[in-house]
Short mmCIF file of C-alpha atoms and ligand atoms in Angstrom, two decimals:
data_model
loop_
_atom_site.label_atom_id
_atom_site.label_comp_id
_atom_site.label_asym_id
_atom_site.label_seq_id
_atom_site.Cartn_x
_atom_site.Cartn_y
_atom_site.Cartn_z
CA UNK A 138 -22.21 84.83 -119.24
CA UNK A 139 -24.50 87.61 -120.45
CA UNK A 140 -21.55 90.68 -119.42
CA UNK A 141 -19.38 88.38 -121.99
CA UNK A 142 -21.69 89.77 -125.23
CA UNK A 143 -20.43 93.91 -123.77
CA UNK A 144 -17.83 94.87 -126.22
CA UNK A 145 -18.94 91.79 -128.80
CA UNK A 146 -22.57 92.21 -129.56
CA UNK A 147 -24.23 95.22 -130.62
CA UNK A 148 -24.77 97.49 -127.08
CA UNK A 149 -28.32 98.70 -128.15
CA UNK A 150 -29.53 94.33 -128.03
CA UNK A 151 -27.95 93.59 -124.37
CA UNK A 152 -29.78 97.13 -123.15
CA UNK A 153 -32.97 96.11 -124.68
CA UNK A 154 -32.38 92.10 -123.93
CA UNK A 155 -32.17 93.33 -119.83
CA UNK A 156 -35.23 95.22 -120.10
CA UNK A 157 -37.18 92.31 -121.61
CA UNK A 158 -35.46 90.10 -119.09
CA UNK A 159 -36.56 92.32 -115.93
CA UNK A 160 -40.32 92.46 -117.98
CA UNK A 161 -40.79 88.52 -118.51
CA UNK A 162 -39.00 87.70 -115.10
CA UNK A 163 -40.02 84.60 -113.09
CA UNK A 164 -42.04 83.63 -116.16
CA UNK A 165 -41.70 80.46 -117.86
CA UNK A 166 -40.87 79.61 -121.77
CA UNK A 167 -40.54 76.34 -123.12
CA UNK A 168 -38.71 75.60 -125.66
CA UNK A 169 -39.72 71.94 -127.67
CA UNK A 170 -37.96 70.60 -130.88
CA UNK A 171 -36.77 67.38 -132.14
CA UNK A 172 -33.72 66.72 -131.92
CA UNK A 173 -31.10 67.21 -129.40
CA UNK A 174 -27.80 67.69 -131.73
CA UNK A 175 -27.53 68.18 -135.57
CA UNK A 176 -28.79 71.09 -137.98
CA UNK A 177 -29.53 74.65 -136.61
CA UNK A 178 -32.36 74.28 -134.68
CA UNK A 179 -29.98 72.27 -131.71
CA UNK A 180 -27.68 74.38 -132.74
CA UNK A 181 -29.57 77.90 -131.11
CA UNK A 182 -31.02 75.92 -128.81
CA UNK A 183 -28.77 74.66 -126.83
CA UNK A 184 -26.60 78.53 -126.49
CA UNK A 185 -30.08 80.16 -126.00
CA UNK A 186 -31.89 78.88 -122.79
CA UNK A 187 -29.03 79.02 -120.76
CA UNK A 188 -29.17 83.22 -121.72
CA UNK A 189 -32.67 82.81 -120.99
CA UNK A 190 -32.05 81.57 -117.68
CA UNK A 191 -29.45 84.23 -116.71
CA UNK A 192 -32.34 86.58 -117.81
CA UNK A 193 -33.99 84.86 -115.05
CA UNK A 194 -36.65 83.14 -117.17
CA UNK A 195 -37.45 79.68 -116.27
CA UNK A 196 -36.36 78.59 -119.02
CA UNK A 197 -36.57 74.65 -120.95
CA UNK A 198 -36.03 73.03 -123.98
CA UNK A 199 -37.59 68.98 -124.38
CA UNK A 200 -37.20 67.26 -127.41
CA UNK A 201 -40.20 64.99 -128.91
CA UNK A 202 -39.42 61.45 -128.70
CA UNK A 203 -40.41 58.98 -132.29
CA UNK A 204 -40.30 55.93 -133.86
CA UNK A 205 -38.66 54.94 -137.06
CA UNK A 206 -41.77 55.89 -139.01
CA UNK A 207 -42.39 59.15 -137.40
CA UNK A 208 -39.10 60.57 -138.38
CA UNK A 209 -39.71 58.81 -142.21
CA UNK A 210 -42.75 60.77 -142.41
CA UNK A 211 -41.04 64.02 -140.78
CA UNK A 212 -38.44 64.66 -143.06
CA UNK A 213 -40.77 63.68 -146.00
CA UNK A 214 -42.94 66.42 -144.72
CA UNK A 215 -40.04 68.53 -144.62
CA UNK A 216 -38.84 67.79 -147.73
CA UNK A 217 -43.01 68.81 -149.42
CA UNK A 218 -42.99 72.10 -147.29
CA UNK A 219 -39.60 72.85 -149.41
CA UNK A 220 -41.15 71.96 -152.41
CA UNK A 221 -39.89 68.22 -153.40
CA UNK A 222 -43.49 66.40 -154.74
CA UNK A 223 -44.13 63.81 -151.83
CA UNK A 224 -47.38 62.61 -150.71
CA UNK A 225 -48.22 62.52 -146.78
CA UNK A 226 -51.42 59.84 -147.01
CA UNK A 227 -53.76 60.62 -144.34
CA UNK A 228 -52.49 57.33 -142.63
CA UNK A 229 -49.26 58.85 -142.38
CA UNK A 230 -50.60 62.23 -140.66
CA UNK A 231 -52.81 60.07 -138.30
CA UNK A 232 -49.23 58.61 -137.41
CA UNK A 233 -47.14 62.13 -137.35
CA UNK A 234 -50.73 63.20 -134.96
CA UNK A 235 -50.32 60.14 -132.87
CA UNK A 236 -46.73 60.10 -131.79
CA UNK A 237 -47.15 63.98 -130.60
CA UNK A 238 -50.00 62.25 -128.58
CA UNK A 239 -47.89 60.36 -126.64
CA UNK A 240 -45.28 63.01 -126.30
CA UNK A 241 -47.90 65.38 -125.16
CA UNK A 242 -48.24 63.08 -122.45
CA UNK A 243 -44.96 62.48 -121.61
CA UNK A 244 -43.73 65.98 -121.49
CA UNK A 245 -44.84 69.01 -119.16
CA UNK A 246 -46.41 71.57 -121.51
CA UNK A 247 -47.34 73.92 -119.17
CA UNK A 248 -45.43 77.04 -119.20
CA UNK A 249 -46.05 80.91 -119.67
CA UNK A 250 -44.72 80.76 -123.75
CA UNK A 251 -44.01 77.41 -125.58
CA UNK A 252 -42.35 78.21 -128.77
CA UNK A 253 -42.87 75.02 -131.04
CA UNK A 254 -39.91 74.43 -133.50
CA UNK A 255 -41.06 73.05 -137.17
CA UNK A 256 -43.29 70.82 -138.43
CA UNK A 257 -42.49 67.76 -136.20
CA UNK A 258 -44.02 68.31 -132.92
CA UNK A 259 -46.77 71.14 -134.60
CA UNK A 260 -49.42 69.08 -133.67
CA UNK A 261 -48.67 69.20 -129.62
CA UNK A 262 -50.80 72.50 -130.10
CA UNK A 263 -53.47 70.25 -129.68
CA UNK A 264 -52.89 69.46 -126.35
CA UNK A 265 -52.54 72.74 -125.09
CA UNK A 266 -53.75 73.98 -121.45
CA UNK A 267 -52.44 77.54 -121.12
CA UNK A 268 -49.71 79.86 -122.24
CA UNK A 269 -48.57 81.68 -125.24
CA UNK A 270 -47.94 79.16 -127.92
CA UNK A 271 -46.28 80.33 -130.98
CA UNK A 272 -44.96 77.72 -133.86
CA UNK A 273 -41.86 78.67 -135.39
CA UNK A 274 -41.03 77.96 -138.70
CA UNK A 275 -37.41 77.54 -139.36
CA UNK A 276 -37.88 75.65 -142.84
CA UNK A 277 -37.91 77.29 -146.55
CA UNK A 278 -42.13 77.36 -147.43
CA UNK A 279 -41.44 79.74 -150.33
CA UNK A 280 -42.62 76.73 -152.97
CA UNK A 281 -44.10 73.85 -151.07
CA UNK A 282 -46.42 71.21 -151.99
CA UNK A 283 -49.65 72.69 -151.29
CA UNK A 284 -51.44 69.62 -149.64
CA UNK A 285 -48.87 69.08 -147.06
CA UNK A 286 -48.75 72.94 -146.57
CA UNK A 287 -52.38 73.49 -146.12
CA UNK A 288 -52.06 70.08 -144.16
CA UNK A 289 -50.10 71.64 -141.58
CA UNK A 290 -51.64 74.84 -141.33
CA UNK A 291 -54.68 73.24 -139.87
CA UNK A 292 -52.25 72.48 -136.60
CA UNK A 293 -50.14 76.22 -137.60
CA UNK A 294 -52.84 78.17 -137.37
CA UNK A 295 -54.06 77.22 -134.20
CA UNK A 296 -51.55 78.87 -132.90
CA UNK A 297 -51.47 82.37 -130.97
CA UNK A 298 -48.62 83.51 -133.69
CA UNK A 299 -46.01 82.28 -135.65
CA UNK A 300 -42.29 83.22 -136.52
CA UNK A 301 -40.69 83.03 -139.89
CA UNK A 302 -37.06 83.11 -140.63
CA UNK A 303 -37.50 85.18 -143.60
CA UNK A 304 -40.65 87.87 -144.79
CA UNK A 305 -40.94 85.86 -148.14
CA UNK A 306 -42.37 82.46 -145.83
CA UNK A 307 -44.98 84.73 -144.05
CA UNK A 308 -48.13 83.14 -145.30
CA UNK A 309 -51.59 84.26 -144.35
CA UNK A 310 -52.27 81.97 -141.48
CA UNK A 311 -54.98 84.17 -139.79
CA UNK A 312 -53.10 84.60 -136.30
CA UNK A 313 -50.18 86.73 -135.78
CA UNK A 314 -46.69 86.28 -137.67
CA UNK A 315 -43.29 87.68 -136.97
CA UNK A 316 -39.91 87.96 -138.70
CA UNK A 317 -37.20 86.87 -136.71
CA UNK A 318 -33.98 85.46 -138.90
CA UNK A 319 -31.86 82.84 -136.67
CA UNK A 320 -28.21 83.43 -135.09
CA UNK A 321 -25.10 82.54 -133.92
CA UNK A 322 -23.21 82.68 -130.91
CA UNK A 323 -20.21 84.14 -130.73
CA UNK A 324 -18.90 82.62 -127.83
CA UNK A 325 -19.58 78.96 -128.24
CA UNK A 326 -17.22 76.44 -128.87
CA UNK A 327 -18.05 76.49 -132.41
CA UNK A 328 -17.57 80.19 -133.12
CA UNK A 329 -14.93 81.31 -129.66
CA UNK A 330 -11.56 82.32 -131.12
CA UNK A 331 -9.34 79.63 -131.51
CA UNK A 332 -5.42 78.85 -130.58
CA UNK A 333 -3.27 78.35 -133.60
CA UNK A 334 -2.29 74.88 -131.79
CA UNK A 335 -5.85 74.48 -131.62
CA UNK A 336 -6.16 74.76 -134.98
CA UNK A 337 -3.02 72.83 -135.90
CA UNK A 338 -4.21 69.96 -133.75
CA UNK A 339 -7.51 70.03 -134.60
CA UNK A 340 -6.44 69.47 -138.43
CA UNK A 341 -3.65 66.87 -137.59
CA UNK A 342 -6.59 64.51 -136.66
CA UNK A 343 -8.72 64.85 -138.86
CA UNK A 344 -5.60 64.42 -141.86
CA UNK A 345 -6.72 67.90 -143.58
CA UNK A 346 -3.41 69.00 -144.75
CA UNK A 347 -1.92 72.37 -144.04
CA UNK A 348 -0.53 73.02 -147.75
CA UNK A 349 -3.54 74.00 -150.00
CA UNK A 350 -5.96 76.60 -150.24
CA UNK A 351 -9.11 74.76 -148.54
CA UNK A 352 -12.76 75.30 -149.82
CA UNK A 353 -15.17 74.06 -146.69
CA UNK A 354 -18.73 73.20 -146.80
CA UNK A 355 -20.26 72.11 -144.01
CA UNK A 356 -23.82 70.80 -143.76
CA UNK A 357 -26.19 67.84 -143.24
CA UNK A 358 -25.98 65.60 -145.63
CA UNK A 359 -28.89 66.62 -147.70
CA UNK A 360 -29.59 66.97 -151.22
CA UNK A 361 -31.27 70.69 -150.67
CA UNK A 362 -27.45 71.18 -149.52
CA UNK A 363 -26.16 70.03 -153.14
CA UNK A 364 -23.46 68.26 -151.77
CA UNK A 365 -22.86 66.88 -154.93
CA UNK A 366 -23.54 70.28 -156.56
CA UNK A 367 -20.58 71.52 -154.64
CA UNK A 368 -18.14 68.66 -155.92
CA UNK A 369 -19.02 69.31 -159.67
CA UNK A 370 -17.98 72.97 -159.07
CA UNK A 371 -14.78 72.06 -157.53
CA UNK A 372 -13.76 69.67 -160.06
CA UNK A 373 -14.27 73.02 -162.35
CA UNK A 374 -11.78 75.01 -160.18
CA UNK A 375 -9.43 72.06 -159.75
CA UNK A 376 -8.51 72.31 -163.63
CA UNK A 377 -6.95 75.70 -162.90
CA UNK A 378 -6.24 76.42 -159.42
CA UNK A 379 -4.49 73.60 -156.93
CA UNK A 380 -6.67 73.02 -153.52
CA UNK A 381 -8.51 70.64 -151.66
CA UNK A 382 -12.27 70.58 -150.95
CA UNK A 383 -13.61 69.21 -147.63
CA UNK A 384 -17.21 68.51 -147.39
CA UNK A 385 -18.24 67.86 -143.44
CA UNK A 386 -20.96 67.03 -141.09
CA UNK A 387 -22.42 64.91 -138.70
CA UNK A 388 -25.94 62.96 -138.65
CA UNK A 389 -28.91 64.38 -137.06
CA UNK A 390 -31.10 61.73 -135.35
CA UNK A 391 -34.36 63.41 -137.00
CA UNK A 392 -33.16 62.91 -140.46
CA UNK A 393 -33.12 59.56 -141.56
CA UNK A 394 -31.83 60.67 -145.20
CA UNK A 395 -27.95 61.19 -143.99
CA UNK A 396 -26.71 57.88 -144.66
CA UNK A 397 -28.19 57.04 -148.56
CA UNK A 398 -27.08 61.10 -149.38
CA UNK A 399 -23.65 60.34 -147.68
CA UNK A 400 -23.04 57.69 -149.53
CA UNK A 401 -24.04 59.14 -153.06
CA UNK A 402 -21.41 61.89 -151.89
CA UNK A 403 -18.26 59.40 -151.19
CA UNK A 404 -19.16 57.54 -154.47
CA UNK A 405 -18.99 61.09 -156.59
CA UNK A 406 -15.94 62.07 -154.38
CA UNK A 407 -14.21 58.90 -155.17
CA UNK A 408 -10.52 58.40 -156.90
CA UNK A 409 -9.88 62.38 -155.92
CA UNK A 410 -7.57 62.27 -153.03
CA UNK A 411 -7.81 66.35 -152.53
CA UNK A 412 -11.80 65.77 -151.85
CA UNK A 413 -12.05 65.50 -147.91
CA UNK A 414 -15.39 63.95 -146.74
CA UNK A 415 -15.70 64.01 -143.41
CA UNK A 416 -18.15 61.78 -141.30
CA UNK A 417 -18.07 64.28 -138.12
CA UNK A 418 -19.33 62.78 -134.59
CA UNK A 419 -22.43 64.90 -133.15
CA UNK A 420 -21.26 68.13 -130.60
CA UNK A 421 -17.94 68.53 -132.73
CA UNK A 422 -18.16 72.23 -132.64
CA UNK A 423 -14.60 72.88 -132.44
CA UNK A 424 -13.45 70.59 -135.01
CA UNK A 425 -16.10 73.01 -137.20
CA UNK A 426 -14.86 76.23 -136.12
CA UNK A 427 -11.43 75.35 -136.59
CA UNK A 428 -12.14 73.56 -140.24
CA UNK A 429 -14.19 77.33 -140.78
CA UNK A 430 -11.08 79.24 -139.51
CA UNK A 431 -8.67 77.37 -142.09
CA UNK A 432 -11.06 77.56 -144.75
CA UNK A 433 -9.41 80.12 -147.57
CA UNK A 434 -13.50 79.79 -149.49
CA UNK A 435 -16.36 78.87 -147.63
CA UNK A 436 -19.74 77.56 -149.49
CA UNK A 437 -23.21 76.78 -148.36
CA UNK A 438 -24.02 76.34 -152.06
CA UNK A 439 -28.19 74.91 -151.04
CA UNK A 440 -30.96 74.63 -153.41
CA UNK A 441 -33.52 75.68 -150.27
CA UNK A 442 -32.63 76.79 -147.41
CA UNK A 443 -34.25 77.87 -143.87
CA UNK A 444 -31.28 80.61 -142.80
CA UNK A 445 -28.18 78.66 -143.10
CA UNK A 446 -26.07 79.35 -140.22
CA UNK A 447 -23.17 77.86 -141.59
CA UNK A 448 -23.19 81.13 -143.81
CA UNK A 449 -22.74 83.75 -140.65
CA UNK A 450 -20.64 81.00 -139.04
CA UNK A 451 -18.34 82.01 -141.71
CA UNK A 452 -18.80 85.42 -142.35
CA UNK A 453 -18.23 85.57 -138.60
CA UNK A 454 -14.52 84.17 -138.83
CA UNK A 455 -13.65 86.85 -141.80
CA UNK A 456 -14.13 84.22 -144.31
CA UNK A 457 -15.50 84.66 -147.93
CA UNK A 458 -18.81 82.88 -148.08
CA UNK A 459 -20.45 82.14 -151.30
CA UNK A 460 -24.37 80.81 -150.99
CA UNK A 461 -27.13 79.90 -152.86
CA UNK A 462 -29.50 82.48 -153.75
CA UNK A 463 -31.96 80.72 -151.76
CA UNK A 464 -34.44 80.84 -148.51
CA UNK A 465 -31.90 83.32 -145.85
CA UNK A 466 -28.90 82.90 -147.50
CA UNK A 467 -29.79 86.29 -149.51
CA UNK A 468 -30.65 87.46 -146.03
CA UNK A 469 -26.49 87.62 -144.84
CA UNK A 470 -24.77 87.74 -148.26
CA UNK A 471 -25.15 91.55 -149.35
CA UNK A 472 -23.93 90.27 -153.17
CA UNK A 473 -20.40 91.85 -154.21
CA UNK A 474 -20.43 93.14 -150.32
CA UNK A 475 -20.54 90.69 -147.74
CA UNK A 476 -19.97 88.09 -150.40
CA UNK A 477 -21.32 86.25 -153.57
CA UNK A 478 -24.79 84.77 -154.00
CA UNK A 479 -24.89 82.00 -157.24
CA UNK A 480 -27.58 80.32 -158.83
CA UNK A 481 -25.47 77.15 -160.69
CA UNK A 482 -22.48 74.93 -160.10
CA UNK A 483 -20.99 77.17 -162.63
CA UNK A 484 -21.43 80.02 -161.00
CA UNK A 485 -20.29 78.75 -158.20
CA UNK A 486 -16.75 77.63 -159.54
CA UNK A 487 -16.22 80.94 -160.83
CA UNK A 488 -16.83 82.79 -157.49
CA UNK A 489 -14.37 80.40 -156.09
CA UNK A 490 -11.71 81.16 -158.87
CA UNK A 491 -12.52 84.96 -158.18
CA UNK A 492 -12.06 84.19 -154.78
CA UNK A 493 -8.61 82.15 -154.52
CA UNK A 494 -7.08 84.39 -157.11
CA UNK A 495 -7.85 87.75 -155.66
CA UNK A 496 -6.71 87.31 -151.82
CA UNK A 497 -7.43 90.95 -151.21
CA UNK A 498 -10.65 90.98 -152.40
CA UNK A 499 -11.68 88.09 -150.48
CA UNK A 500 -10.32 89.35 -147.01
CA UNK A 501 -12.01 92.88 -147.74
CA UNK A 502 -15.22 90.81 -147.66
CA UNK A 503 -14.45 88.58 -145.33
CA UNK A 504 -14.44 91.73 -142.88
CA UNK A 505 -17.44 93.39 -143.96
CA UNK A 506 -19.18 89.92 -143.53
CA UNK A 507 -17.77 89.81 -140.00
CA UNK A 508 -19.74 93.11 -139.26
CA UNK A 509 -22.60 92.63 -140.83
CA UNK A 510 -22.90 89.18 -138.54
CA UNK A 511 -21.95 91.69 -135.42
CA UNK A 512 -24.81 94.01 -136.09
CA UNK A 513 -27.60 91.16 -137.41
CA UNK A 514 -26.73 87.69 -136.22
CA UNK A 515 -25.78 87.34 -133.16
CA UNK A 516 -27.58 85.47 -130.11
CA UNK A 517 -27.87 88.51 -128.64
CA UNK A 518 -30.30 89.77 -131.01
CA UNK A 519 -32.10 86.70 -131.40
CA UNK A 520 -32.84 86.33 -127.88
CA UNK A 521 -34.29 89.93 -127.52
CA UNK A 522 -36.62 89.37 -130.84
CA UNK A 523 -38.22 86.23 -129.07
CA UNK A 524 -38.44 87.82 -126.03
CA UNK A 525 -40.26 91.41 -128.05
CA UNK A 526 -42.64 88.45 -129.59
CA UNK A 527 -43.62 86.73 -126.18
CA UNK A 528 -43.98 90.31 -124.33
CA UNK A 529 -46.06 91.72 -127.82
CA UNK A 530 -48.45 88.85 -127.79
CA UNK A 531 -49.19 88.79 -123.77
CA UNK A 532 -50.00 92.41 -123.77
CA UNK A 533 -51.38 92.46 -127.15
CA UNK A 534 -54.79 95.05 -126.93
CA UNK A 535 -52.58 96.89 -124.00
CA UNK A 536 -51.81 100.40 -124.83
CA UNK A 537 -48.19 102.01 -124.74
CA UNK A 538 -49.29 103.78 -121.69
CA UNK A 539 -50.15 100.41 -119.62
CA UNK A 540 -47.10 98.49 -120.25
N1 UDP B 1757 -23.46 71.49 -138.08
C1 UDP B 1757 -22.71 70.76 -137.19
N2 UDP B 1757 -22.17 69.59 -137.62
C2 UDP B 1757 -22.36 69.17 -138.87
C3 UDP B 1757 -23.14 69.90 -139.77
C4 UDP B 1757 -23.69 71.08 -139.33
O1 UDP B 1757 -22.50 71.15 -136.05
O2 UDP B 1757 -21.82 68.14 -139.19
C5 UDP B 1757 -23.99 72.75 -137.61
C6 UDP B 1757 -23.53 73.93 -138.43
O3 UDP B 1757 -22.27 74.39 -137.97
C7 UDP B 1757 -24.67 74.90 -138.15
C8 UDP B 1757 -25.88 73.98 -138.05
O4 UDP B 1757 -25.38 72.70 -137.71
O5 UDP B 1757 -24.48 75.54 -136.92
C9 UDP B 1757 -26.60 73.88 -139.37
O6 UDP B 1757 -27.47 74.93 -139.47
P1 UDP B 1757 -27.97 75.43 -140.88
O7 UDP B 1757 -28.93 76.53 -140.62
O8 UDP B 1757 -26.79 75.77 -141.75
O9 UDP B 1757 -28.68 74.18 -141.54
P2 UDP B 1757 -29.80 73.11 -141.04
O10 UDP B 1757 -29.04 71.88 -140.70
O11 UDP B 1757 -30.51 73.70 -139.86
O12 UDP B 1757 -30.66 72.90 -142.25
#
């Protein structure tokens, strides 16, 4: 797999990623989140440990295991560490505490590095025996309710580091942080190069039509997303230029939330037959890619945001992406270069207009935002930052001379 990224990724990251491979060899790193498909975390996951493996780490990834409640209490969590005003009681954190209990017990911890993904299974640090354990943070904490912050940085900090997505989330957490912005992988079903039969099929089921200019957003359905946010902006556009908005994505089993936001999205889509909202099945990565590569505008127009790969997912197919200016959106839309960052619905509308009525423009951008994915956000790059982290923090007090 790994000789497939020579001639795609950038040649300096596979050099480096092999040295760091031959370094942590025969070493173990386990990799524990919450979910197995849905939202960005899976997403990585599930392209990265088999690299890691061909690196000849012993790699793993487990998911926690919850009830009902747990995953209530989660994505409330979530939603106070990006800055909506909910209250976690301390009944509810003696909950979130006891179900990573029991999955403490349930999985093997033991490995060389265990890299912790968000705020759901942060409290396994508790049961730790040995290794490296570093939490990573893949959520926006620029503005969050402090409680529930300072809450969860009793678990953070007892970590031996922790890894933010963007510099502006590094807190001062009294252990070691890093700045290591997410990916995507260029060879995965939802990014490969597609057929144009592929395409063509792919469309034919899912009834998008062939015969407008298409403006794509696909996310979770979450209100940090703006769903709705991006339907009042098309309804601007659609007074002056013809097209058809599709709005996808698929439920994530850790966020309870999708069904009462997808609902409050088909009811403000309703009566418009050119608004597409499409209910996707988990794992339907080509159905994505080939939506993205049809796409003539592509939004990821969030209020908060963690990365949001669905922005270099679509920089990465030469598509004009317009974002939020929000969490690491900023991060891959250079603004006027790579693409347009907004701030309203407004705004928004008017970068699509700009967009769909200067075609030039929008492929010039397109293919500057295909590079700047190349050199930044790729897997490739990813991989090697973890793997710099996890070598950094076992041979931390080591000088150059005794690696
Ligand atoms: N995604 C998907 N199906 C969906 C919605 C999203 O496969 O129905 C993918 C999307 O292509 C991207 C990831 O899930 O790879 C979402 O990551 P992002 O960072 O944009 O947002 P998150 O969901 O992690 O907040």
């Amino acid at each position: 797999m790994l000789p497939q990224y020579s001639g795609v990724s950038p040649k300096g990251d596979l050099i480096l990623l092999r040295k760091l491979g031959e370094k942590l060899h025969g070493k173990s790193f386990l990799h524990v989140n919450s979910t197995r498909a849905g939202g960005g975390v899976a997403e990585i996951l599930q392209r990265m440990v088999p690299i890691l493996k061909e690196l000849g780490i012993d790699a793993r990834w487990e998911v926690i295991e919850g009830d009902e409640r747990f995953f209530d209490i989660t994505k409330k969590i979530h939603n106070a560490i990006q800055g909506s005003p909910e209250m976690i009681t301390d009944d509810m954190w003696g909950h979130h505490y006891e179900i990573n209990k029991k999955n403490a017990g349930r999985l093997n911890l033991e490995a060389d590095a265990v890299l912790i993904h968000d705020p759901q299974p942060a409290a396994l640090v508790e049961f730790k025996e040995s290794g490296k354990w570093i939490w990573r943070c893949h959520i926006d904490v620029s503005n969050p309710v402090k409680e529930v912050c300072d809450y969860l940085m009793r678990y953070c900090s007892k970590y031996d580091a922790a890894v933010f997505s963007v510099a502006r989330f590094a807190r001062a957490m009294g252990i070691d942080e890093f700045i290591i912005p997410p990916s995507i992988d260029p060879l995965s079903e939802k990014n490969r190069e597609l057929s144009d039969d592929e395409i063509r099929e792919t469309m034919e089921r899912l009834l998008v039509p062939p015969d407008k200019p298409v403006i794509l957003q696909v996310s979770r359905f979450d209100r940090f997303k703006d769903p709705v946010g991006v339907i009042e902006a098309y309804k601007i556009v659609k007074k002056y230029n013809d097209c058809i908005l599709v709005l996808a994505g698929s439920p994530a089993t850790d966020d309870p939330e999708g069904e009462i936001v997808l609902n409050e999205v088909r009811e403000y889509a309703a009566g418009d037959p050119d608004i597409y909202v499409l209910l996707l099945p988990p794992f339907s990565d080509k159905d994505i890619n080939a939506l993205q590569r049809i796409s003539t505008v592509i939004l990821q127009k969030s209020l908060k945001e963690g990365f949001g790969l669905t922005v270099s997912e679509g920089m990465w197919k030469g598509k004009p992406v317009i974002g939020g200016a929000v969490g690491g959106i900023p991060l891959q839309i250079v603004h006027g270069v790579t693409g347009f960052l907004v701030h309203s619905v407004e705004g928004a509308a008017f970068r699509i207009r700009q967009f769909l009525n200067n075609p030039d423009m929008a492929t010039r951008m397109g293919e500057r935002g295909r590079e700047y994915v190349r050199n930044n956000f790729l897997i490739t790059r990813q991989t090697r930052d973890y793997l710099s982290v996890w070598y950094s923090i076992e041979n931390k007090g080591k000088s150059v001379l005794e690696l």
